[in-house]
Coordinates of C-alpha atoms in Angstrom, one line a residue:
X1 CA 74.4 186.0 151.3
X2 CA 77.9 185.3 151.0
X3 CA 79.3 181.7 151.7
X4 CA 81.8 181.6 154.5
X5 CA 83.8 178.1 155.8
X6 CA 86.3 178.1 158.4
X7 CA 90.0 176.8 157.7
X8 CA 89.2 174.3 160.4
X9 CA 85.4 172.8 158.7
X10 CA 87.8 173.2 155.1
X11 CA 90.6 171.1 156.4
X12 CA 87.4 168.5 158.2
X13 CA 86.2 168.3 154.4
X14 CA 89.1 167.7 152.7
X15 CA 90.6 165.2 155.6
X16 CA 86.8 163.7 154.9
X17 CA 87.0 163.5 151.1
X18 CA 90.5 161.8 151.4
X19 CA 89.4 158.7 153.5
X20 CA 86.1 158.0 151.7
X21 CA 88.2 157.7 148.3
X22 CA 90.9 155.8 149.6
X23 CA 90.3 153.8 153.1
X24 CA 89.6 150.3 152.6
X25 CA 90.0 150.6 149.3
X26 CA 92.1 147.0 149.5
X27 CA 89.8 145.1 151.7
X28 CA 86.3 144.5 149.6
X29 CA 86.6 141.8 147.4
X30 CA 86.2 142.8 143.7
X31 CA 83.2 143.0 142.5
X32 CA 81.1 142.6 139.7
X33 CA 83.1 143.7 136.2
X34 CA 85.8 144.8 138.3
X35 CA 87.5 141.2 137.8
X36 CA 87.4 142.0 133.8
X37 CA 89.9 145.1 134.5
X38 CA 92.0 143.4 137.0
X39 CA 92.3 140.1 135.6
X40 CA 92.8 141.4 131.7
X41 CA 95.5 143.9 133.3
X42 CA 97.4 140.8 135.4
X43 CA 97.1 138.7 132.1
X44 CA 98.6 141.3 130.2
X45 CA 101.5 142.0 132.5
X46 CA 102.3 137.8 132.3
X47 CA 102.2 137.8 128.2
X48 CA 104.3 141.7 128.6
X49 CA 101.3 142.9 126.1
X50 CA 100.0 146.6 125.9
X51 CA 97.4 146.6 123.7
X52 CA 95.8 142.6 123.6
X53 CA 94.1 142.1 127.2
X54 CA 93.1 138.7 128.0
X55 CA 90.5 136.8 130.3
X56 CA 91.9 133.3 130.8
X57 CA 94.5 134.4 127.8
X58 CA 91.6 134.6 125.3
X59 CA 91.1 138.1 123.9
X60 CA 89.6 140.6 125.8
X61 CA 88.8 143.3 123.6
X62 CA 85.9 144.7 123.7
X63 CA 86.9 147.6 126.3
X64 CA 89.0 150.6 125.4
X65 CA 92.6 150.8 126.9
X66 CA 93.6 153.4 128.8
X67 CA 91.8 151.9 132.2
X68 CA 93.9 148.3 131.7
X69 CA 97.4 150.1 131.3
X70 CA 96.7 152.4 134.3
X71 CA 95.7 148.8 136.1
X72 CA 98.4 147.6 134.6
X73 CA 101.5 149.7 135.6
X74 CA 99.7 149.9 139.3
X75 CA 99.8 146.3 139.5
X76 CA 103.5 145.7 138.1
X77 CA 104.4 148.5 140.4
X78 CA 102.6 147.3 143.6
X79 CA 101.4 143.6 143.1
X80 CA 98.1 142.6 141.8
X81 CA 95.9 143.2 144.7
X82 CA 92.3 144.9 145.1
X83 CA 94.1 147.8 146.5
X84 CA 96.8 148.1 143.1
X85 CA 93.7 147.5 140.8
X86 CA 91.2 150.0 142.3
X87 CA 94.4 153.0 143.4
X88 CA 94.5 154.3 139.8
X89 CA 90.5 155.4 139.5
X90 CA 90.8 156.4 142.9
X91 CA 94.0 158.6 142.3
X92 CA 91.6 160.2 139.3
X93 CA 88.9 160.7 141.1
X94 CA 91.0 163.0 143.9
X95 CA 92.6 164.8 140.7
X96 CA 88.8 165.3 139.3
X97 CA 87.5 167.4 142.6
X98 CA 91.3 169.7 142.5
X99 CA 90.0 170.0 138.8
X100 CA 86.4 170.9 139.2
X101 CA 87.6 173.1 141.9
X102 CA 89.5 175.1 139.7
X103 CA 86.8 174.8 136.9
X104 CA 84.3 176.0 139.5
X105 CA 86.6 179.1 140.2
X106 CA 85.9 180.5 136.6
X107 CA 82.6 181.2 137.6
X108 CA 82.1 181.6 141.1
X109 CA 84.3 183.5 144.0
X110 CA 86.4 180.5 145.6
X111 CA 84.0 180.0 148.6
X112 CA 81.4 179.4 146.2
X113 CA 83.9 176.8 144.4
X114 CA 84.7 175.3 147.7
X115 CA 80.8 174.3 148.0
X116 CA 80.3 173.4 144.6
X117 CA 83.5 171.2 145.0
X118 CA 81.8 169.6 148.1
X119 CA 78.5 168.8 146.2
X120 CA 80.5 167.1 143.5
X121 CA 82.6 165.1 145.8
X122 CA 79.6 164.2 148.3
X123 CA 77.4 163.0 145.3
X124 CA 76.6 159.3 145.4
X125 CA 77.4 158.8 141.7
X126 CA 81.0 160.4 142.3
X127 CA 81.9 158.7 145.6
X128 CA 80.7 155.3 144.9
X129 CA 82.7 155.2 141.4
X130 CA 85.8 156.4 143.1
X131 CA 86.2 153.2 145.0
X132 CA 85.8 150.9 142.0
X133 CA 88.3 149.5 139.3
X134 CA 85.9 150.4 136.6
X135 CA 85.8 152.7 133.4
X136 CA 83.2 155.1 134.4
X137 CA 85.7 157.2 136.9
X138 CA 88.1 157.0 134.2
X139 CA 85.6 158.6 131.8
X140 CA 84.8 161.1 135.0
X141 CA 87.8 162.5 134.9
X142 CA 88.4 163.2 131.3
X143 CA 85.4 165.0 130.6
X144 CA 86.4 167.1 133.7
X145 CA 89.5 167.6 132.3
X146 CA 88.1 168.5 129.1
X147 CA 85.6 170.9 130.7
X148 CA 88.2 172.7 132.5
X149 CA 90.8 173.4 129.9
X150 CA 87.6 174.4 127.6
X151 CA 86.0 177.1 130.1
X152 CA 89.7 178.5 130.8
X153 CA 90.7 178.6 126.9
X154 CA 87.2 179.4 125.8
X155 CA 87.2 182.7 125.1
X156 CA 90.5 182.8 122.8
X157 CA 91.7 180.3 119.6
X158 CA 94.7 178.1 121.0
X159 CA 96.1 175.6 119.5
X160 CA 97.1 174.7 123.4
X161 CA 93.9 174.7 124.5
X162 CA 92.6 173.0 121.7
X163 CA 95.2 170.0 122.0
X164 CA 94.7 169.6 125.8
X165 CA 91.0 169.7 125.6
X166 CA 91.6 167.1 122.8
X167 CA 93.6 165.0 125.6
X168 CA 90.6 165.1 128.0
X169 CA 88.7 163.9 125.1
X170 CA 90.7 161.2 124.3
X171 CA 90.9 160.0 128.1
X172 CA 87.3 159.6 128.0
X173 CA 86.8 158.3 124.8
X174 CA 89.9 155.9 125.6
X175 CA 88.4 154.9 129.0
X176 CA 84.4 154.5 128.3
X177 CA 83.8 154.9 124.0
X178 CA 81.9 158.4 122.4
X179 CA 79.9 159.0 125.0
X180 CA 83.0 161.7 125.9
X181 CA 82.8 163.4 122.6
X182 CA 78.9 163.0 122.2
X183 CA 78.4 164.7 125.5
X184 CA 81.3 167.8 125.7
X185 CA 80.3 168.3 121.6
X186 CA 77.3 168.7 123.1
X187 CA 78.4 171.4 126.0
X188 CA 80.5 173.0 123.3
X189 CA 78.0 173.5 120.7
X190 CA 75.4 175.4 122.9
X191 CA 78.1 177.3 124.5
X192 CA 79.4 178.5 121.2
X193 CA 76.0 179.7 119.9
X194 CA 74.9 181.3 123.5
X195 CA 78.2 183.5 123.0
X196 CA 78.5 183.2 119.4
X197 CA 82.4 181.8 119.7
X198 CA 82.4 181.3 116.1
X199 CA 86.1 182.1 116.2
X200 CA 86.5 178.7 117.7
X201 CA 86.0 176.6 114.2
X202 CA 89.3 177.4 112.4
X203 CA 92.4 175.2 111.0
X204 CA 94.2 174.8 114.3
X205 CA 91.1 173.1 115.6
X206 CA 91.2 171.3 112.7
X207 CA 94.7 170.3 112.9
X208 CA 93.9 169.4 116.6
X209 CA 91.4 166.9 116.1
X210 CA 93.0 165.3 113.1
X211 CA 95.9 164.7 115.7
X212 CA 93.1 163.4 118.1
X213 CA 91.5 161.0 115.8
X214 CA 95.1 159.6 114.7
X215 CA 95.7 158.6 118.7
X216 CA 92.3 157.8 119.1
X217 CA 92.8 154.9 116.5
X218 CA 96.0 153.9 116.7
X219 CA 95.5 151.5 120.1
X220 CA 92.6 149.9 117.8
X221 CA 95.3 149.5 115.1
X222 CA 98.2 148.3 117.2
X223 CA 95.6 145.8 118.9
X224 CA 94.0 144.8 115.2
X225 CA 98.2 143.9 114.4
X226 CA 98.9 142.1 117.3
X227 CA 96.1 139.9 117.1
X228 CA 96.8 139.9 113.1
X229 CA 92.6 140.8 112.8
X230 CA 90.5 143.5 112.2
X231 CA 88.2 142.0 114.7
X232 CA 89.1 145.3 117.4
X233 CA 87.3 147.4 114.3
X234 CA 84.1 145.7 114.4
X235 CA 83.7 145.4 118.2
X236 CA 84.3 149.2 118.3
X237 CA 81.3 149.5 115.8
X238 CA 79.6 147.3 117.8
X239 CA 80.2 148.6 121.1
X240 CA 80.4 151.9 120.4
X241 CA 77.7 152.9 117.4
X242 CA 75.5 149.8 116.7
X243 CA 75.2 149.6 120.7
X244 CA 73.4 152.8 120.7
X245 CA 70.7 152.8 118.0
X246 CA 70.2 148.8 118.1
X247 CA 72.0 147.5 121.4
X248 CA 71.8 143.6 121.9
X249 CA 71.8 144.3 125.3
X250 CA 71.2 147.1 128.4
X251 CA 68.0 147.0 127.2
X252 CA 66.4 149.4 129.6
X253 CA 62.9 151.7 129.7
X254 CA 63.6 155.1 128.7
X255 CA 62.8 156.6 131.9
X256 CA 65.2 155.2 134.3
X257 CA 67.2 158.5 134.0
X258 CA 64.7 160.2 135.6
X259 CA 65.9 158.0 138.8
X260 CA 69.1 158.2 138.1
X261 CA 69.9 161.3 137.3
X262 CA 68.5 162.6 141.2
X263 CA 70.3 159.3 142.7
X264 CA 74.1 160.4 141.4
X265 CA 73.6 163.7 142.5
X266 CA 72.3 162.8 146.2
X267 CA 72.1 164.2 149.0
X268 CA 71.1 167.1 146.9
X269 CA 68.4 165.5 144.5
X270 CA 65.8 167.7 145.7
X271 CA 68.2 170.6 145.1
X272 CA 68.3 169.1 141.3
X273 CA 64.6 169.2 141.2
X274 CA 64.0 172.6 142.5
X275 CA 66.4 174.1 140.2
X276 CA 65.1 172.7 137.2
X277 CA 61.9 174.1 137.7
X278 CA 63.4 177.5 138.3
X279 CA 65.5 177.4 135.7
X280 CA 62.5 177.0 133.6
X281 CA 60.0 179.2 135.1
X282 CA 62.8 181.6 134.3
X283 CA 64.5 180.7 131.2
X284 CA 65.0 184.2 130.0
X285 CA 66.2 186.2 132.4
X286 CA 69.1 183.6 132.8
X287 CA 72.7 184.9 132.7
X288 CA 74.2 183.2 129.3
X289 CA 76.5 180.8 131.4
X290 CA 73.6 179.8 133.5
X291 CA 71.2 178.6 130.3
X292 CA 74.8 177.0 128.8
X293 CA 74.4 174.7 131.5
X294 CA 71.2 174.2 132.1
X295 CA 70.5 173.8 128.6
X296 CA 73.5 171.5 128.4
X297 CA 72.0 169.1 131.4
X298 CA 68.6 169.0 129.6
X299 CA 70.6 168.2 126.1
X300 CA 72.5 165.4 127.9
X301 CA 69.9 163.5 129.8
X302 CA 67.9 163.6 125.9
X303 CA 71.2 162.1 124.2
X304 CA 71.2 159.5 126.7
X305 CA 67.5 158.7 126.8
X306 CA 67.3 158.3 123.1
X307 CA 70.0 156.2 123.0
X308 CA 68.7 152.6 123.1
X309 CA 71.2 150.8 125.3
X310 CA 70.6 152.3 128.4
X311 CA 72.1 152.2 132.3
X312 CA 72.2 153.9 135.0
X313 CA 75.7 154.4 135.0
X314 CA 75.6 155.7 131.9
X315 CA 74.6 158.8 132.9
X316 CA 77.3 159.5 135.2
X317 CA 78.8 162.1 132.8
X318 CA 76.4 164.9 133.9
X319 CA 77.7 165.1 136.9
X320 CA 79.8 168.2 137.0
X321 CA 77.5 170.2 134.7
X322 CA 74.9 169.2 137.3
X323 CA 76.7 171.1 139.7
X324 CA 77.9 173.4 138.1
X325 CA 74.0 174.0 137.1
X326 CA 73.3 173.6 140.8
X327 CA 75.9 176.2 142.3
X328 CA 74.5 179.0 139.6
X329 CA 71.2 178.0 141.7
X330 CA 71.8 177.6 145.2
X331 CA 74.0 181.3 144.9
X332 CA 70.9 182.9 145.3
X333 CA 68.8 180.4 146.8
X334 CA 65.5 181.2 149.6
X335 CA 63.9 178.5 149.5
X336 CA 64.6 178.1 153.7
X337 CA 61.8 175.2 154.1
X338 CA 64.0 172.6 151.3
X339 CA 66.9 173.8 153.2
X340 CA 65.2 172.7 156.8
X341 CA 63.9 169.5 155.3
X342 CA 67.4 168.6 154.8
X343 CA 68.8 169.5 158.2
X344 CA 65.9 167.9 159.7
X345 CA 67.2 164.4 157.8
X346 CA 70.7 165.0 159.2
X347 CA 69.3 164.9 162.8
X348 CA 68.3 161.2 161.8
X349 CA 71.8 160.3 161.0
X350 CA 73.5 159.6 164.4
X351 CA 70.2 157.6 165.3
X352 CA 71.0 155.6 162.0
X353 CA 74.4 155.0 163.4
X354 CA 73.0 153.3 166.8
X355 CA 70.6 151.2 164.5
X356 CA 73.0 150.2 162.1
X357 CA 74.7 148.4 165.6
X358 CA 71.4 146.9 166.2
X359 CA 70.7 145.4 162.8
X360 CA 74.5 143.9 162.2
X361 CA 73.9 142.6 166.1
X362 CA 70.5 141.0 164.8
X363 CA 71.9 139.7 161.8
X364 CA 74.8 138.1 164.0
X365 CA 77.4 140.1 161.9
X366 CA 81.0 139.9 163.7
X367 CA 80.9 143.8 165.5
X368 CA 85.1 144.4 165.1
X369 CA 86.6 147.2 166.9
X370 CA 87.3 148.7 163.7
X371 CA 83.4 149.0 163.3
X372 CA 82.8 150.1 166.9
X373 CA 85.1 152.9 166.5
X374 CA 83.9 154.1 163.3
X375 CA 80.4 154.3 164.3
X376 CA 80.9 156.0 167.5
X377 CA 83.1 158.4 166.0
X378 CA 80.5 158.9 163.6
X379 CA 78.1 160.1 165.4
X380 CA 80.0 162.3 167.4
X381 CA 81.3 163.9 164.8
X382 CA 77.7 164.3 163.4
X383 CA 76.1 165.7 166.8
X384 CA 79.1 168.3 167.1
X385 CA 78.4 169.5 163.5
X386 CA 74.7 169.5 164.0
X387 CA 74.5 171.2 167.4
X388 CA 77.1 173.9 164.9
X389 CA 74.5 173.5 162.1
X390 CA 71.4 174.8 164.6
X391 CA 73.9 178.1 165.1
X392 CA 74.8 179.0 161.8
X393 CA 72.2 181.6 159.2
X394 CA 73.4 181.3 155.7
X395 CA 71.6 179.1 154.2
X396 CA 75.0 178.1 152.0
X397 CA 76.7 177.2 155.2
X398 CA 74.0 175.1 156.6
X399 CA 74.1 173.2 153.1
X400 CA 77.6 173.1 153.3
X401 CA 77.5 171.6 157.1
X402 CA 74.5 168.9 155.7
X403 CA 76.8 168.0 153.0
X404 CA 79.5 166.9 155.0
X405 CA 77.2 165.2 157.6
X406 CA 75.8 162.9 154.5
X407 CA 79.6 162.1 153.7
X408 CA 80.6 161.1 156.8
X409 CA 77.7 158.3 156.6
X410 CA 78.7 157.8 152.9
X411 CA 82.4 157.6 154.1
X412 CA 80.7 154.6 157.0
X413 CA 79.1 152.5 154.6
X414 CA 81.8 152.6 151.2
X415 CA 84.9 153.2 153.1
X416 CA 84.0 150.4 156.6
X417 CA 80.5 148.8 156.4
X418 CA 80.6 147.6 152.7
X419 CA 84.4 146.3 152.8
X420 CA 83.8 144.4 156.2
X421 CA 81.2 142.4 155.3
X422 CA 81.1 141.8 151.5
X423 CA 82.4 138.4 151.0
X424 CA 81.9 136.8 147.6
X425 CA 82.4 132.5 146.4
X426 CA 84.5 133.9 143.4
X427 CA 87.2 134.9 145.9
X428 CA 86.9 132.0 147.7
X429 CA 87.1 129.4 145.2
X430 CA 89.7 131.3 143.2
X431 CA 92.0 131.6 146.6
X432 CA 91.5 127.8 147.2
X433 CA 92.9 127.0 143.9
X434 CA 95.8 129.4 144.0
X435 CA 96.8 127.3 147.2
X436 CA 96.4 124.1 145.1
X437 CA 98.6 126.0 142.6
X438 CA 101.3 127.1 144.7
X439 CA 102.0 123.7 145.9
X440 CA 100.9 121.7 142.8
X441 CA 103.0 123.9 139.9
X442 CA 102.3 121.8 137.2
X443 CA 98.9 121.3 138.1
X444 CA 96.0 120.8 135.1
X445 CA 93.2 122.5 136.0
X446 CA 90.2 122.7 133.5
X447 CA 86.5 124.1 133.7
X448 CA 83.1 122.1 133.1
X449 CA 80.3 124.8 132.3
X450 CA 76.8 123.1 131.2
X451 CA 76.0 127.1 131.0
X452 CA 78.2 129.4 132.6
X453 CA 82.3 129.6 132.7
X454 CA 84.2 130.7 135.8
X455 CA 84.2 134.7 135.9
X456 CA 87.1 137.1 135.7
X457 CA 87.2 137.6 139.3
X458 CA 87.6 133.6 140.0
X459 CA 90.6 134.1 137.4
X460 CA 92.2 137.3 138.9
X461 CA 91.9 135.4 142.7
X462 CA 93.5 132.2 141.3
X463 CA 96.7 133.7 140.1
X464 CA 96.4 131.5 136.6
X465 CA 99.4 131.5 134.7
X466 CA 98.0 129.6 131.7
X467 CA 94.9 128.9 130.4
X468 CA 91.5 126.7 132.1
X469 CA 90.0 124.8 129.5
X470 CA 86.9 124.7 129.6
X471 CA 85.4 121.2 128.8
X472 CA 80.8 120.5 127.9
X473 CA 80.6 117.0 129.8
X474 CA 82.2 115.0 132.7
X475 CA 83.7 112.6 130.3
X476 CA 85.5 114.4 128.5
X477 CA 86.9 116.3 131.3
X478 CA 88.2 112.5 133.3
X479 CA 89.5 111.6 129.6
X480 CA 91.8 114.5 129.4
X481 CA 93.2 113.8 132.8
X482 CA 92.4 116.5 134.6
X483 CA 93.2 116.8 138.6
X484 CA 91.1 120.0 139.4
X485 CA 88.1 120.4 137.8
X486 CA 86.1 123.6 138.5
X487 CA 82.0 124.3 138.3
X488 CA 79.9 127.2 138.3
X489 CA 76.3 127.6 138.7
X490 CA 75.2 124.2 137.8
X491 CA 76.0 121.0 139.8
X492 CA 74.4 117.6 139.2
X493 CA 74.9 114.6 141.4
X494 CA 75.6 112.4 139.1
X495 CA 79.0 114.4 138.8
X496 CA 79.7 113.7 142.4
X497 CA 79.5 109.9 142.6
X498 CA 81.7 109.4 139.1
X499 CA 84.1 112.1 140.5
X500 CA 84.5 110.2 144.0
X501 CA 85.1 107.1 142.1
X502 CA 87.8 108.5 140.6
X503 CA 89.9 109.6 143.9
X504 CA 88.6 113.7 143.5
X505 CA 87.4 115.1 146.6
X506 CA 84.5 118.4 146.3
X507 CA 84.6 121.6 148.2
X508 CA 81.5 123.6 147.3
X509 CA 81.4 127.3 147.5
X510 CA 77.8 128.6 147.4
X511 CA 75.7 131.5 148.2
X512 CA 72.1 132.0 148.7
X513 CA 71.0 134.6 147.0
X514 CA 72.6 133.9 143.6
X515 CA 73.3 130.8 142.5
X516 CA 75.5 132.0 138.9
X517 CA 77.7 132.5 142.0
X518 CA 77.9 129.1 143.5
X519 CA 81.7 127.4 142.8
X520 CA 82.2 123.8 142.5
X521 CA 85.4 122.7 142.8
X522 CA 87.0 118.6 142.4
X523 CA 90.3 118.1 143.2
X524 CA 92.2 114.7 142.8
X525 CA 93.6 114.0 146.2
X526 CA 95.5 111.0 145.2
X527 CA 98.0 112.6 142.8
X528 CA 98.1 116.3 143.9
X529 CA 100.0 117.5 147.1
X530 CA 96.7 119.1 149.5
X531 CA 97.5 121.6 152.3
X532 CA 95.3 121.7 155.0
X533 CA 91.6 123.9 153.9

């Protein structure tokens, strides 16, 4: 049955895809290894470097490139900020769904792109990514980018497409490592034996990825010469070969794929599931682009599996030929019982609303009128597209109404519930010694870490302009004449009383449920200027 979506439920979608990428994208604290990305790029704008990132201006360089300049020229452009730092991944991630929209379009009629788009942009894996200043929507978009240029060039030998599907590449590989490479080689490979595209290995794809591998080293090369070592060789080895056959860390079982592979792809997992088993049951009477892909899904999750460094996110590169997979699929999908299972979950998502209220109530979370709104809008948007969803036959369209019913609460949670009430002790601390800064210019800070250092975030909050040292006992941090000294994780008493003898007052930042996040900070109010905290 043909998939039909009215201009108006198109422009709802799109209007819908647009706020959950980019509202409140500047008010959620950074989290976790966001603060490598944003402080690395700050650092990097203050010593007018390109190719040497820095946490607390000591090397940073374990991380390909491309994600830090993007970070970078957003930044210089816009101020450092959570919004400048997460806006470029953000921007990629709304140029990914235009992309997989056309890439979708090679195979299907455009309705049938539309959907496949809508999966792909409702999928937890590519929504939650959007929002963050991390690698893995920068590696997203490449190997979309790859993908595309290869399905619309695949069927002749260019030396255009072959360059520009060696750009996508080197996005990817530039933004996350070989995992890029590893998985379109992959997607390639089977595709050329399916449809015996032999034609495909001649010298201008030669010539193509010798120019690829050339850039693809050269940022290693210019970063090995501006820190005058060949250190950036070895930590690509590390990171990027010895990581996956003997990792010295992401040490994970083998199976958490199988979790994470329905959890990226939700609210469709089930849809994931089902297909797999059809595609199976009938593996030969598959049309060749249909076993490309599903061949190319099962080859992907293996790659990653056997891999020994594993994580979750890791796997975020099957994403698109997960759809892809799933659009061949649902085409021609009856299965009208998976299809009521999920509509009967919608009509539990205005109720969630209404208890969402009650919990932040219960919790005594501040309700702002921001929230208020939000929710209530919510859920009437959700009852007028259910009461729609009871009316409507095709099967597509009621997926394609569920779909946009799971984004709206998606679009509550990333886009207003998360950013409200997230709050982190890194920002804190690091905000009360950028006021100590501003005031106090030539101010010595220094660190005192019996285990841990401050993280990037504390740094990026801060607004350092030169280095914290970072000093293994009290002593030695009162002998070097320090007038702010800061502490993470560990605090002893005994620091307290010889600090207070000493004219330093204490603000302690803590948290209760993880204590590598809990901020000491002593600051000498007899010699430093102290606004009012």
């Amino acid at each position: 049955m043909f998939l039909k979506i009215s201009p108006l439920m198109k422009g709802l979608f799109i209007f819908l895809l647009f706020i959950g990428i980019f509202y409140n994208l500047w008010d959620r604290p950074l989290f976790g290894v966001e603060g490598r990305w944003a402080e690395a790029s700050r650092e990097m704008s203050l010593r007018g470097s390109w190719f040497v990132p820095t946490i607390n201006f000591e090397p940073h360089v374990t991380k390909p490139l491309i994600p830090f300049w993007l970070i970078k020229i957003s930044g210089e452009l816009l101020g450092y900020s959570e919004f400048s730092v997460r806006l470029p991944g953000a921007l990629l991630a709304l140029i990914s769904l235009f992309l997989f929209y056309f890439l979708s379009k090679r195979f299907f009629e455009k309705e049938y792109a539309l959907f496949g788009t809508m999966i792909f942009g409702v999928s937890l894996g590519f929504l939650q990514f959007a929002r963050l200043a991390q690698s893995e929507i920068y590696q997203l978009f490449g190997i979309v980018f790859a993908l595309t240029v290869y399905v619309y060039y695949r069927e002749k030998s260019s030396f255009t497409g072959y360059i520009l599907f060696i750009l996508g590449l080197l996005f990817g590989a530039l933004s996350k490592g070989l995992t890029t490479p590893a998985v379109l080689t992959l997607f390639v490979l089977i595709d050329t034996i399916i449809h015996r595209r032999y034609y495909h290995f001649n010298f201008k794809l030669l010539f193509a990825l010798f120019i690829g591998i050339f850039l693809y080293f050269l940022p290693y090369y210019l970063t090995a010469r501006e820190l005058q070592t060949d250190l950036p060789f070895y930590l690509w080895f590390r990171e990027n070969l010895k990581q996956a056959f003997n990792p010295y860390d992401n040490l994970r079982p083998f199976y958490i794929y199988f979790y994470f592979w329905p959890l990226w792809i939700f609210p469709f997992s089930l849809f994931l599931l089902t297909s797999l088993y059809d595609n199976t049951k009938k593996f030969k009477t598959l049309s060749n682009d249909e076993l490309v892909f599903f061949l190319s899904n099962i080859a992907i999750v293996l790659l990653f599996t056997f891999a020994k460094a594993r994580r979750g996110y890791y796997l975020l590169p099957i994403l698109p030929f997960t759809v892809i997979m799933l659009i061949f699929y649902l085409k021609n999908f009856k299965n009208l019982l998976a299809v009521k299972f999920h509509q009967w979950l919608t009509y539990l998502l205005p109720f969630l609303n209404i208890l969402t209220i009650i919990i932040l109530k219960k919790k005594n979370y501040p309700l702002t009128y921001e929230i208020i709104l939000a929710l209530s809008l919510a859920t009437i948007i959700q009852i007028i597209l259910i009461v729609k969803l009871l009316k409507l036959q095709s099967f597509l369209e009621k997926l394609f109404f569920i779909g946009m019913l799971f984004l709206i609460s998606e679009i509550l949670y990333f886009s207003f519930l998360q950013p409200a009430y997230t709050s982190t002790s890194e920002k804190e601390a690091g905000l009360f010694i950028k006021k100590l800064y501003k005031i106090n210019p030539n101010i010595k800070i220094c660190s005192l870490s019996v285990e841990e250092k401050p993280v990037a975030n504390f740094y990026f909050y801060a607004e350092i302009k030169k280095k914290i040292e970072d000093f293994k006992s009290s002593e030695e941090v009162l002998t070097q004449k320090c007038e702010v000294v800061v502490i993470r994780k560990v605090f002893k008493e005994e620091w307290k009383k010889l600090f207070q003898e000493k004219g330093f007052n204490l603000i302690k930042i803590e948290t209760k449920s993880d204590k590598s996040k809990n901020y000491y900070i002593f600051y000498n109010s007899s010699t430093l200027k102290t606004p009012s905290f």
